[in-house]
PDB file of C-alpha atoms in Angstrom:
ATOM      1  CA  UNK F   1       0.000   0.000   0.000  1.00  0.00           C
ATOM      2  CA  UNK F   2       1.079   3.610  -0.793  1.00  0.00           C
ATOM      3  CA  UNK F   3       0.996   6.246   1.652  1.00  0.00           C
ATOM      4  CA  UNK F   4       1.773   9.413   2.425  1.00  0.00           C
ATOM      5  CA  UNK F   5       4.115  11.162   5.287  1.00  0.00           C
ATOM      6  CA  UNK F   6       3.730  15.021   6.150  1.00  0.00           C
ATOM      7  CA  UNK F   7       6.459  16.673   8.313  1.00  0.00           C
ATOM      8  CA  UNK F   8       6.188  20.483   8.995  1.00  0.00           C
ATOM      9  CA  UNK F   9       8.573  22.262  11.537  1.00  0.00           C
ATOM     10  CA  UNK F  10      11.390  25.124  11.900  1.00  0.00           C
ATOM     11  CA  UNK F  11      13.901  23.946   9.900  1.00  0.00           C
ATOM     12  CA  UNK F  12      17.404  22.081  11.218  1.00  0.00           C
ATOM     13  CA  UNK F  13      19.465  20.490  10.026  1.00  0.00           C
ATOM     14  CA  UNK F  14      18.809  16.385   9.526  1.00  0.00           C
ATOM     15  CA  UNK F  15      15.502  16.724   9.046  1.00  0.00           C
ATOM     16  CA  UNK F  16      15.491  14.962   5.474  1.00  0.00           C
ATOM     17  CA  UNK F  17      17.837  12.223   7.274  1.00  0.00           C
ATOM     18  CA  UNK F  18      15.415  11.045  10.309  1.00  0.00           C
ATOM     19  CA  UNK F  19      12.973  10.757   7.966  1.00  0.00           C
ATOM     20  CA  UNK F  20      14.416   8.548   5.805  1.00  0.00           C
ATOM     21  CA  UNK F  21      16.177   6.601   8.734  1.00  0.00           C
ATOM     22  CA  UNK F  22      12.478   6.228  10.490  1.00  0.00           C
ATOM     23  CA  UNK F  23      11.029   4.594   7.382  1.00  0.00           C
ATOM     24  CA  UNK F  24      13.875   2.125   6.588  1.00  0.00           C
ATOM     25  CA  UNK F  25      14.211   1.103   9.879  1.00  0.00           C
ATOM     26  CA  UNK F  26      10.082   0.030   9.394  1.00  0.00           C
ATOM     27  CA  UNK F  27      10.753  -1.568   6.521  1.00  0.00           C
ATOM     28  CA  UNK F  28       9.235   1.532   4.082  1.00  0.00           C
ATOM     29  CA  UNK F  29      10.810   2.282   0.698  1.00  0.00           C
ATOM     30  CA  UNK F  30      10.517   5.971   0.415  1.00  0.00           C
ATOM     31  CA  UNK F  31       8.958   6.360  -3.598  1.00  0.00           C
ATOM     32  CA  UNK F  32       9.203   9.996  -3.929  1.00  0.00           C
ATOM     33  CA  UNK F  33      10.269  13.153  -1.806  1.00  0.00           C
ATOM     34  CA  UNK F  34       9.417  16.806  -2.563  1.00  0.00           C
ATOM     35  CA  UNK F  35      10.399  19.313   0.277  1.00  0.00           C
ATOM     36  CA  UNK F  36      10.816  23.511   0.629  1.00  0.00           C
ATOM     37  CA  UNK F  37      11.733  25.784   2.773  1.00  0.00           C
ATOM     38  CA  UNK F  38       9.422  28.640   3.214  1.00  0.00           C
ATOM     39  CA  UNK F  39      10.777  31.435   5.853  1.00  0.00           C
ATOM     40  CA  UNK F  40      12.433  29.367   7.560  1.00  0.00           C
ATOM     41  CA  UNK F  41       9.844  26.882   8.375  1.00  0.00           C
ATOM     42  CA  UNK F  42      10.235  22.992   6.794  1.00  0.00           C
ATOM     43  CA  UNK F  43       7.617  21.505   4.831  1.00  0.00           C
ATOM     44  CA  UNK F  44       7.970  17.923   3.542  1.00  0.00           C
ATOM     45  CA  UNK F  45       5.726  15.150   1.968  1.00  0.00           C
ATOM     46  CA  UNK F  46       6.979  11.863   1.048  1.00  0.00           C
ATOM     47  CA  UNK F  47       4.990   8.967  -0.843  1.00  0.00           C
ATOM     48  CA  UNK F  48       5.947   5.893   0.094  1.00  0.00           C
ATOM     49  CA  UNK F  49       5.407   2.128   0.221  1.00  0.00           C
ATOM     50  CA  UNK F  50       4.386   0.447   2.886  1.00  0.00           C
ATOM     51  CA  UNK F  51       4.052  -2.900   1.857  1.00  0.00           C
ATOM     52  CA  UNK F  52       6.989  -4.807   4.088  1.00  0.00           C
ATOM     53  CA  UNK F  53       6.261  -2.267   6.682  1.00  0.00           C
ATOM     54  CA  UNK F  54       7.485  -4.575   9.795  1.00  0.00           C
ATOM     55  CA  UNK F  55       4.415  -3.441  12.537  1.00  0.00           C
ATOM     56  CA  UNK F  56       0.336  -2.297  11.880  1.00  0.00           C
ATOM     57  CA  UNK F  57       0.011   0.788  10.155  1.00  0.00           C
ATOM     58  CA  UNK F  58      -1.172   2.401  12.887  1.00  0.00           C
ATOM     59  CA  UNK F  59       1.633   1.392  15.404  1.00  0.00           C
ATOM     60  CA  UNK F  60       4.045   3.677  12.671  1.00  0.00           C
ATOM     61  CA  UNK F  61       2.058   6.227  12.270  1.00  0.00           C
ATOM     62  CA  UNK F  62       1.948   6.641  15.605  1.00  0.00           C
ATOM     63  CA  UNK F  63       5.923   6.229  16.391  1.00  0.00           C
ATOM     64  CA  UNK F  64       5.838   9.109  13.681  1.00  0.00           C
ATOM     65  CA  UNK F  65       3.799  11.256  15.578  1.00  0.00           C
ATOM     66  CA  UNK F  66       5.924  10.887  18.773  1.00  0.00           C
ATOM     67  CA  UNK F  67       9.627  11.355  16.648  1.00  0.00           C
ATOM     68  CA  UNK F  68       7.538  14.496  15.290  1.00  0.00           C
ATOM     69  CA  UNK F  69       6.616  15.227  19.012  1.00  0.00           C
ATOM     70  CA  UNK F  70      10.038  14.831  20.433  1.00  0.00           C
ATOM     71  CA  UNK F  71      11.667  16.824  17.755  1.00  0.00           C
ATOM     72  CA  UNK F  72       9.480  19.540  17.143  1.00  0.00           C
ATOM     73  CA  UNK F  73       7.652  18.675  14.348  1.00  0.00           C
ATOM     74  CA  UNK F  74       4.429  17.985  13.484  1.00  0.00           C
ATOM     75  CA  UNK F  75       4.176  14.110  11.187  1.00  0.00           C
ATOM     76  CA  UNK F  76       1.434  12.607   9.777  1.00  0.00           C
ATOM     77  CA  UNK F  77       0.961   9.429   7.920  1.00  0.00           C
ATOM     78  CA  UNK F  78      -2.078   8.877   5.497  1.00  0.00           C
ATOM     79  CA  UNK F  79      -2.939   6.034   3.201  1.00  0.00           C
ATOM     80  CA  UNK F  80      -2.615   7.526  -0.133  1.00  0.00           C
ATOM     81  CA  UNK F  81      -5.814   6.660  -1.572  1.00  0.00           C
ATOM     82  CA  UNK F  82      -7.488   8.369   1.577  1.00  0.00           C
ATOM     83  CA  UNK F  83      -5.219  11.695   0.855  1.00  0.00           C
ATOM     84  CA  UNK F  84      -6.251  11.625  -3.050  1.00  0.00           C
ATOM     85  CA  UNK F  85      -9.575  11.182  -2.390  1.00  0.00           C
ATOM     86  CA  UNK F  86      -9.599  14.235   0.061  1.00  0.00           C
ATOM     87  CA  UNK F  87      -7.367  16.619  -3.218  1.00  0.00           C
ATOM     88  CA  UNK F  88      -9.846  15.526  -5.418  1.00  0.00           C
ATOM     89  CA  UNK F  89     -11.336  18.851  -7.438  1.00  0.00           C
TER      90      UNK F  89
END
């Protein structure tokens, strides 16, 4: 299953890095990345694949929110078909 991974914040350095390093120690290949940097705040969404994601959905999504929590950032994961249905015009 595709989903998708928000992460908003202040930007640091590293950011980019825990990211990645939080879904390949799950198990998630990381499909596509697009991030900016808008006055100094970070803005980042990922697609990725969760199918040999090693624990429930939810259980990661929710170890996202708390690395978001602990870090200052605010993470969300979504299955992608949820998220395009909600974009749709």
């Amino acid at each position: 299953m595709k989903a998708v991974i928000t992460t908003v914040g202040k930007d640091r350095i590293g950011i980019l890095a825990m990211m990645a390093n939080a879904c390949a120690d799950n198990q998630v290949n990381v499909l596509d990345v697009s991030q900016t940097i808008l006055d100094g705040i970070f803005t980042m969404t990922m697609v990725v694949d969760t199918e040999a994601l090693s624990v429930p959905l939810s259980d990661f999504a929710a170890y996202l929110q708390e690395l978001g929590d602990k870090n200052g950032l605010v993470i969300r994961l979504m299955n992608k078909e949820i998220f395009d249905s909600m974009h749709r015009v």
